[in-house]
Coordinates of C-alpha atoms and ligand atoms in Angstrom, one line a residue:
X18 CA 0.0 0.0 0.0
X19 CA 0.8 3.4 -0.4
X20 CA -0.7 6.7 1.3
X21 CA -3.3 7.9 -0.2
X22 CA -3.2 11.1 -2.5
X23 CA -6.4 13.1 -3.3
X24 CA -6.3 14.6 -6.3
X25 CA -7.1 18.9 -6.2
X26 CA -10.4 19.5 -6.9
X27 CA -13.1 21.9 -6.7
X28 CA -16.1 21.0 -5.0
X29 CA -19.2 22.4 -6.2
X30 CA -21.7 19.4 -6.1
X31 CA -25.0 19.3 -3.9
X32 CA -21.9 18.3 -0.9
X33 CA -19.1 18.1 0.3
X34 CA -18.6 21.6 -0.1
X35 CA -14.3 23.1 0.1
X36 CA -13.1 23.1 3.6
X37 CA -11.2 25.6 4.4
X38 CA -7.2 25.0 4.7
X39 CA -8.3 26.1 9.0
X40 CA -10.4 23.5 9.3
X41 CA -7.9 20.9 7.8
X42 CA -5.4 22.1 9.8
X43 CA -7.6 21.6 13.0
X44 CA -8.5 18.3 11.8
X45 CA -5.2 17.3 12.1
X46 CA -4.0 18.2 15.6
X47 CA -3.5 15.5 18.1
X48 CA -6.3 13.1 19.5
X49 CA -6.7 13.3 23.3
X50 CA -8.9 10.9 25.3
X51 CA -12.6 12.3 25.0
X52 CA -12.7 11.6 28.6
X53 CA -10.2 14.3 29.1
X54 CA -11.4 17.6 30.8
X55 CA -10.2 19.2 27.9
X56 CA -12.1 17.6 25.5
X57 CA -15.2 17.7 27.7
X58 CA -14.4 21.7 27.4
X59 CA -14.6 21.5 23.7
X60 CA -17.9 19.5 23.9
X61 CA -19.8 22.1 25.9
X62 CA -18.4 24.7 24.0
X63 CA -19.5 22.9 21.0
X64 CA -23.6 22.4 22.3
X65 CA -23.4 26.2 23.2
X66 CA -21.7 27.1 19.5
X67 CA -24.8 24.8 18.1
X68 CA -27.7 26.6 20.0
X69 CA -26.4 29.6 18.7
X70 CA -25.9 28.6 15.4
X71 CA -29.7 27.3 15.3
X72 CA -31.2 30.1 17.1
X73 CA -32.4 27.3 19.6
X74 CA -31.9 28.1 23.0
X75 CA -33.8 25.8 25.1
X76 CA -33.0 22.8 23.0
X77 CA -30.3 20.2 23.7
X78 CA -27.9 20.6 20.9
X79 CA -25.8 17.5 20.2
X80 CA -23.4 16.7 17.2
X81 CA -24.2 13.2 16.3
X82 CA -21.4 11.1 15.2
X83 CA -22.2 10.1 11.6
X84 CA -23.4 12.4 8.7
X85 CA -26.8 14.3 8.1
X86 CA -28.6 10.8 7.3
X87 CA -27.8 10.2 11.0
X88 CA -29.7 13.4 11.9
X89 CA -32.8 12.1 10.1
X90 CA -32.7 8.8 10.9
X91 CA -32.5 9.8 15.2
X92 CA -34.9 12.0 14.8
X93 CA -37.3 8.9 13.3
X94 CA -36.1 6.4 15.6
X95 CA -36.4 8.8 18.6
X96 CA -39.6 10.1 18.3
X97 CA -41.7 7.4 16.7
X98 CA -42.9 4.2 18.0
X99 CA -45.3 1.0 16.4
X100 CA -48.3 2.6 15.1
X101 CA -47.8 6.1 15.3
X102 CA -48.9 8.2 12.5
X103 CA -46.6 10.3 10.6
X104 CA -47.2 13.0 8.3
X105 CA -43.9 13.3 5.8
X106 CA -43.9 16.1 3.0
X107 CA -42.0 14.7 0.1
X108 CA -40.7 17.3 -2.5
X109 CA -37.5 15.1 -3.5
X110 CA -35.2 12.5 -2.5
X111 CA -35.0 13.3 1.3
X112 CA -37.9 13.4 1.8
X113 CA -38.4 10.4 0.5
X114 CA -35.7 8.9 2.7
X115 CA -37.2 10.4 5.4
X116 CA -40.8 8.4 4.5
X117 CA -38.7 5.1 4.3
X118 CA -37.1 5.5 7.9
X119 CA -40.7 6.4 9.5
X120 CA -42.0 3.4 7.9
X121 CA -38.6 1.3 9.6
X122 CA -39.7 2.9 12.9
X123 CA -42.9 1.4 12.2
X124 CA -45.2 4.3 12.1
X125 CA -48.6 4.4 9.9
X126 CA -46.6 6.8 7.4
X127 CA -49.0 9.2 5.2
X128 CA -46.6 10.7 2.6
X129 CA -47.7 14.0 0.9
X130 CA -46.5 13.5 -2.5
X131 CA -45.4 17.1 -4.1
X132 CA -44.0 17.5 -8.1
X133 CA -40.2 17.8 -7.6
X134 CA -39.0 21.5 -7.8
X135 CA -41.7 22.6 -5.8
X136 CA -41.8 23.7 -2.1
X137 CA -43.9 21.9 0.4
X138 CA -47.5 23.2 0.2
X139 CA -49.1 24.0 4.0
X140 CA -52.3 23.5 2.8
X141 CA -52.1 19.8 1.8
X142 CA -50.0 19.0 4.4
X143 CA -52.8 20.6 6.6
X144 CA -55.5 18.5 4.9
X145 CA -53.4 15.7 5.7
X146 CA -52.8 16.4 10.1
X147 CA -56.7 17.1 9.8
X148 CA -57.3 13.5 9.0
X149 CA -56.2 11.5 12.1
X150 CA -54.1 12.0 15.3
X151 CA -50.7 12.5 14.2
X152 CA -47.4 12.5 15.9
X153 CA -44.9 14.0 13.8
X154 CA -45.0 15.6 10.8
X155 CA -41.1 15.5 8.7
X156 CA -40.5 17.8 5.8
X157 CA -37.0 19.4 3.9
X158 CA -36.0 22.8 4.6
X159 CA -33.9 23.2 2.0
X160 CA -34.0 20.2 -0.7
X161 CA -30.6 19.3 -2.1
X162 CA -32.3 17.2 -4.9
X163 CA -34.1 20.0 -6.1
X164 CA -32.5 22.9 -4.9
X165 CA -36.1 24.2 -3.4
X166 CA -36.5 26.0 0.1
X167 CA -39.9 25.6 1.5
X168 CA -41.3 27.7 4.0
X169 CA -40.6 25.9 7.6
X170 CA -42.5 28.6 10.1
X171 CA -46.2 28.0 9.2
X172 CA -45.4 24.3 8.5
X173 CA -43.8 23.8 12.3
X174 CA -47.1 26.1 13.1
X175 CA -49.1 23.5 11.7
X176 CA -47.3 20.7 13.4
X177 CA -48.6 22.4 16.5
X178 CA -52.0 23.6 16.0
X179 CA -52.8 19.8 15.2
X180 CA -50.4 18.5 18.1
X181 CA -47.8 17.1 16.1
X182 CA -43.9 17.2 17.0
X183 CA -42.2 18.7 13.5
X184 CA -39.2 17.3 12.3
X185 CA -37.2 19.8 10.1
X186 CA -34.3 18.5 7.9
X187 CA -31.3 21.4 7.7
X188 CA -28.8 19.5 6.1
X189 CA -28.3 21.8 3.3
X190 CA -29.9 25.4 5.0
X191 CA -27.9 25.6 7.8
X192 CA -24.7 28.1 7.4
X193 CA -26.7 29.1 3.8
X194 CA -30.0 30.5 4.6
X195 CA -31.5 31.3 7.8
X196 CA -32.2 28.8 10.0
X197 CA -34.1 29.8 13.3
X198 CA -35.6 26.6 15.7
X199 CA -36.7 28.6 18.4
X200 CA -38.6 31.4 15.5
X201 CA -40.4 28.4 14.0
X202 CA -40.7 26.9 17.6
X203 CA -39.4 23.5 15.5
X204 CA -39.2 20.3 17.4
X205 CA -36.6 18.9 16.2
X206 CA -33.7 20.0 13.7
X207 CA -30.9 18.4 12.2
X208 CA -28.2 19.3 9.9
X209 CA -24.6 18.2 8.7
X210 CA -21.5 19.4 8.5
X211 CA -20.6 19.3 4.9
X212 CA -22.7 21.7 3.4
X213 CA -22.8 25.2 4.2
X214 CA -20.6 24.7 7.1
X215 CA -17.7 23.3 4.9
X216 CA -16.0 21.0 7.6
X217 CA -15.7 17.4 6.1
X218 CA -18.7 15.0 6.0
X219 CA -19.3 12.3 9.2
X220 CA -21.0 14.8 12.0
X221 CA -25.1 16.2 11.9
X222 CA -25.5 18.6 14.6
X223 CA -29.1 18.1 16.1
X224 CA -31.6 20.5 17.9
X225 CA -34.2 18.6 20.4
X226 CA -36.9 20.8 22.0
X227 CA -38.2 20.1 25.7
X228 CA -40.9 18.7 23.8
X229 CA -39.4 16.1 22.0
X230 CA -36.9 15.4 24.3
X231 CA -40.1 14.3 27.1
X232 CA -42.0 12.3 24.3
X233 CA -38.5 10.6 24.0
X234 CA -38.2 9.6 27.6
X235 CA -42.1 8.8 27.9
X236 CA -41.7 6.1 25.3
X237 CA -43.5 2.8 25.8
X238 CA -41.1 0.7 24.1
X239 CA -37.2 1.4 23.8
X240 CA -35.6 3.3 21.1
X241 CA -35.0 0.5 18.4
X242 CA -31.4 1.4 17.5
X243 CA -28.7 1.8 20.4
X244 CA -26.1 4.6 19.3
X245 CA -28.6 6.9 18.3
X246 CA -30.5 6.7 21.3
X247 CA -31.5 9.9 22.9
X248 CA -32.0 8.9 26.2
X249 CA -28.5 6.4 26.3
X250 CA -26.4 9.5 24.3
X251 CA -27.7 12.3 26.6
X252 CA -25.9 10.4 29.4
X253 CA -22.5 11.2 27.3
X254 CA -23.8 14.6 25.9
X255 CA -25.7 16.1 28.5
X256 CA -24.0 15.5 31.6
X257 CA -22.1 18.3 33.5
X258 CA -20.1 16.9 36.3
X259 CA -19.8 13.3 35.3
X260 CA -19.8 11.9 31.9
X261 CA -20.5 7.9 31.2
X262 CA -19.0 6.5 28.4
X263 CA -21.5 5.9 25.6
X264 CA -19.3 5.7 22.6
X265 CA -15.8 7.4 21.8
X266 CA -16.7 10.9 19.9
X267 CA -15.1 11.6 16.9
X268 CA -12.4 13.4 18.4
X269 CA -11.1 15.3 15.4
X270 CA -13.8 15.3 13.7
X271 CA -15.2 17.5 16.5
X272 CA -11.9 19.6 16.2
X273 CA -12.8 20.4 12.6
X274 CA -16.5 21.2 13.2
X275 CA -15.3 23.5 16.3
X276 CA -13.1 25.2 13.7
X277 CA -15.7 25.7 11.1
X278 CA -17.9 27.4 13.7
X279 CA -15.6 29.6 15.0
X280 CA -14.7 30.8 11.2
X281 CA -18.6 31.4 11.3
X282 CA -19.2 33.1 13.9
X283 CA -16.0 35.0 12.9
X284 CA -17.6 36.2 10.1
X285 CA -21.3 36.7 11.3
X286 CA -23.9 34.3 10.5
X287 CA -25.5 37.1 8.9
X288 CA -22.9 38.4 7.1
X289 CA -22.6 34.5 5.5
X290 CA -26.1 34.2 4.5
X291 CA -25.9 37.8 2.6
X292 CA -22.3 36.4 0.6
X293 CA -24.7 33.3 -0.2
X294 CA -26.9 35.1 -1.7
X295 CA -24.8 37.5 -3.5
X296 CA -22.6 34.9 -5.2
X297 CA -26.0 33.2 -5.7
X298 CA -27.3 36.3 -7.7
X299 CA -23.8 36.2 -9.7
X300 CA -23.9 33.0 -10.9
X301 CA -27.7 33.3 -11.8
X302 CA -26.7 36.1 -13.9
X303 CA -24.0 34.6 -15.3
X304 CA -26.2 31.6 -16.5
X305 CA -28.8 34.2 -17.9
X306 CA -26.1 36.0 -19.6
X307 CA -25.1 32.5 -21.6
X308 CA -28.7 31.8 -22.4
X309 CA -28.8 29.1 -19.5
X310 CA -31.8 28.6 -16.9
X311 CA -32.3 27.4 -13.7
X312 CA -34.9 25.0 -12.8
X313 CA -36.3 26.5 -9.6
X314 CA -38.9 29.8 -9.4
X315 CA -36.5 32.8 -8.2
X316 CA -39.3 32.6 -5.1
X317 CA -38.4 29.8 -3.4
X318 CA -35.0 29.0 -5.1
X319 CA -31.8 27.7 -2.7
X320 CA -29.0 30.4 -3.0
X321 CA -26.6 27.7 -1.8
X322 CA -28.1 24.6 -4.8
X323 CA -28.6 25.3 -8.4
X324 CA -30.3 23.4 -10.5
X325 CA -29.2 24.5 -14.1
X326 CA -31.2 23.2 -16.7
X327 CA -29.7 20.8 -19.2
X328 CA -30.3 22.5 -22.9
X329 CA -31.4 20.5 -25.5
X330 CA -29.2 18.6 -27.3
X331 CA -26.6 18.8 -24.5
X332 CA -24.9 15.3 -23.1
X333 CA -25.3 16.2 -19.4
X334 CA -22.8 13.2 -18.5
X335 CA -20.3 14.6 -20.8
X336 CA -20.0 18.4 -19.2
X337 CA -19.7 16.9 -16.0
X338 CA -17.2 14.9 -17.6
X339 CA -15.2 18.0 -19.1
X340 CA -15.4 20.3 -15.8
X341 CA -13.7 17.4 -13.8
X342 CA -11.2 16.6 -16.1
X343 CA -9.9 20.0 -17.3
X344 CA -11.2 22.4 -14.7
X345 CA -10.7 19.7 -10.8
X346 CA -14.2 21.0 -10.6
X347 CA -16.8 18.4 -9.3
X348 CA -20.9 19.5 -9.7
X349 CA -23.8 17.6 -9.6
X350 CA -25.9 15.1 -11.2
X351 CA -29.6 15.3 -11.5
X352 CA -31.4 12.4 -9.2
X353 CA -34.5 10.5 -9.6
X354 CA -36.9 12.2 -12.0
X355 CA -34.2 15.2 -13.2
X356 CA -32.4 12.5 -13.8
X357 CA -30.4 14.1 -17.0
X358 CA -32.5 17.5 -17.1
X359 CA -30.1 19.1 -14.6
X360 CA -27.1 20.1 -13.2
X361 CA -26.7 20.9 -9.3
X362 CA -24.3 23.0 -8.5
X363 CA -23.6 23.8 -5.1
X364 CA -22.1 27.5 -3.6
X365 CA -22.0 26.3 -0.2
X366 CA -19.9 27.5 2.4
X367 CA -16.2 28.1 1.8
X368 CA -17.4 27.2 -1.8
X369 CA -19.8 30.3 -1.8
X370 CA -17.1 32.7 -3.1
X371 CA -16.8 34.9 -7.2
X372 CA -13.9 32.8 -7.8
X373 CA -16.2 30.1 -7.5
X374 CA -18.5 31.3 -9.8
X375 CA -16.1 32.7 -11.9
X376 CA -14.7 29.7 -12.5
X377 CA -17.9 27.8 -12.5
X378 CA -19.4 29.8 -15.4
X379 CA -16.2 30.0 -17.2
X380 CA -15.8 25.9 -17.2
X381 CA -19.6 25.5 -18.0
X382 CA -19.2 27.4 -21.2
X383 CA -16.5 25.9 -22.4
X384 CA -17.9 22.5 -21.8
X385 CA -20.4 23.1 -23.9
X386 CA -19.0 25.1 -26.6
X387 CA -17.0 21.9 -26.9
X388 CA -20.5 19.8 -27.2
X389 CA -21.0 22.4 -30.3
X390 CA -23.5 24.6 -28.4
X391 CA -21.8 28.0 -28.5
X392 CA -22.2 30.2 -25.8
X393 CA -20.9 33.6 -24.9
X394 CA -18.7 32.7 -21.9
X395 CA -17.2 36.5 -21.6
X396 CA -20.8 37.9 -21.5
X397 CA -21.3 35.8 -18.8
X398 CA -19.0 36.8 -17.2
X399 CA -19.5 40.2 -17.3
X400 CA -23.1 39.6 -16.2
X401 CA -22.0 38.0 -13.0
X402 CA -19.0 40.9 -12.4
X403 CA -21.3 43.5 -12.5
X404 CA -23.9 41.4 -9.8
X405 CA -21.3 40.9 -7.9
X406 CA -20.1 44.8 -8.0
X407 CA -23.6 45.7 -7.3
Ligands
PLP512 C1 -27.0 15.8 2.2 C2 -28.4 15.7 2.7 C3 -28.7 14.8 3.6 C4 -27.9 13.6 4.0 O1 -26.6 14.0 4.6 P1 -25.4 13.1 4.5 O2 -24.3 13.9 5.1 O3 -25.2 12.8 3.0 O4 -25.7 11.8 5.2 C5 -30.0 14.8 4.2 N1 -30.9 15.8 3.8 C6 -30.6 16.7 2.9 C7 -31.5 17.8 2.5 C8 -29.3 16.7 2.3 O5 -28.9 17.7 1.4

């Protein structure tokens, strides 16, 4: 064997985003025990960091220690027991995956089928809670296979009016758009660390409120899965003065997500949403400019996931192909039914920059001039320079 090499390359696919040369360097500084007092420093500062960075206050805020799916599928296996119903808004491919682990848990799962590239619709999920006693009701934020951000205040208002606890995937929001628990008074919230927040996949920071956490230690019957176990991690997590060893915590891993929170906060949570969107507004220019279209209704489109329509005639496998190979640039496929249609390209965290979308744009256009469909890649460009001057 020999050590492994990764090639460079530019990552603007629906995640991993770039992480920053501060957060690889944290990664790499030595392991200590996670029993040590240090560590168990870090870990507090770490739940404080994540209440802040969810606007949730009176939730426990955990980093889980496996990627967003982790998020989702604790949230499932936490709240829902045999028989439960479960209301689950699907506008794409998580929350599709988020149907398919409430129906593992067991629940009676009622899925509100939307078209993809459309945000959840409150009304029909309303129609839906009106039907039957209903225990949680799941739905994206922000959906990565579409690149759609649906309106999670009056759905989490819904979730309540009909007593529901609402489960609210961040995965791809949080660190790109604003994300507020305690706003939405959301029940629980879960996220990972390899979109916006550009530290390397394998951690989903999670947001429980008092009210999940009690219908989590109510249960009748024991959480089926053993790691992800609320009541079993909170012994780890939660405990000040006297931690019992659950599992060992990712110890770098944690250094790396510390590190990408205090670059954060560094530059203001605010201050990072705004450069989302402004790079965002570049790069939709830019694609106008070239005759180019996004998928998504400038309403309720992610600054942070493009989908960029495939024009006709166009080998969507083949740009892909071209970026990668001459430009190190990695974006994404289209899934399930865009399939083809699109490209998703991510400007997510330390990705979210105009060299990004300089070079972006500038690769695109030449990837398909050499497909034979001419485009004007200098106009582009100028349309995205004079957004991003704006
Ligand atoms: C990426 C993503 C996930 C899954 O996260 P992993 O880190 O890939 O496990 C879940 N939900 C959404 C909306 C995502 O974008």
């Amino acid at each position: 064997m020999q050590s492994f090499q990764p090639p460079r390359r530019i990552l603007m696919g629906p995640g991993p985003s770039d992480v920053s040369p501060r957060v690889l360097a944290a990664l790499a500084r030595p392991t200590i025990g996670h029993l040590d007092p240090e560590f168990q420093a870090l870990m507090e500062e770490i739940k404080a960091a994540l209440q802040r960075l969810f606007n949730a206050p009176d939730h426990a805020c955990v980093p889980l220690p496996a990627p967003g799916t982790a998020g989702m599928e604790a949230a499932m296996m936490n709240l829902l027991e045999p028989d439960d119903r479960a209301v689950i808004a699907v506008n794409g491919a998580f929350g599709g995956r988020m149907a398919d682990m409430a129906d593992r848990a067991g629940a009676r799962v009622v899925t509100v089928d939307h078209d993809w590239g459309r945000p959840v619709d409150p009304a029909r999920v309303e129609a839906a809670l009106a039907e039957a006693p209903t225990k949680l009701l799941a739905f994206v934020h922000a959906e990565t296979s579409t690149g759609v951000r649906s309106d999670a205040g009056p759905l989490c208002a819904l979730a309540r009016r009909y007593g529901a606890l609402s489960v609210v995937d961040c995965v791809t929001s949080l660190g790109g758009i604003a994300v507020d628990v305690a706003g939405w008074d959301a029940d629980v919230v879960y996220s990972g660390t390899q979109k916006c927040l550009s530290a390397p996949p394998g951690l989903s920071p999670i947001a429980l409120s008092k009210r999940a956490q009690a219908a989590i230690t109510g249960r009748k019957t024991k959480v089926r899965n053993w790691l992800l176990d609320f009541n079993l991690l909170m012994s780890y997590w939660g405990g000040e003065g006297g931690r019992t060893y659950h599992h060992t915590a990712p110890i770098n891993a944690l250094y790396g997500l510390h590190e990408s929170l205090v670059a954060l906060f560094e530059e203001g949570q605010q201050a990072a949403i705004m450069r989302h969107a402004r790079v965002h507004a570049a790069f939709a220019a830019g694609l106008e400019a070239a005759g180019l279209s996004l998928l998504v209704d400038a309403a309720y489109r992610l600054p942070q996931l493009n989908t960029v329509v495939v024009p006709d005639g166009v080998d969507e496998a083949a740009v892909r192909a071209h970026v990668l190979k001459h430009w190190d640039l990695e974006i994404g496929a289209g899934l399930g039914p865009l399939k083809g249609k699109v490209w998703r390209v991510g400007l997510m965290g330390a990705s979210a920059t105009p060299w990004h979308v300089r070079l972006c744009l500038t690769a695109l256009c030449e990837a398909l001039a050499a497909q034979g469909h001419a485009v004007d890649a200098a106009k582009a460009l100028a349309a995205a320079d004079r957004e991003l001057a704006a």
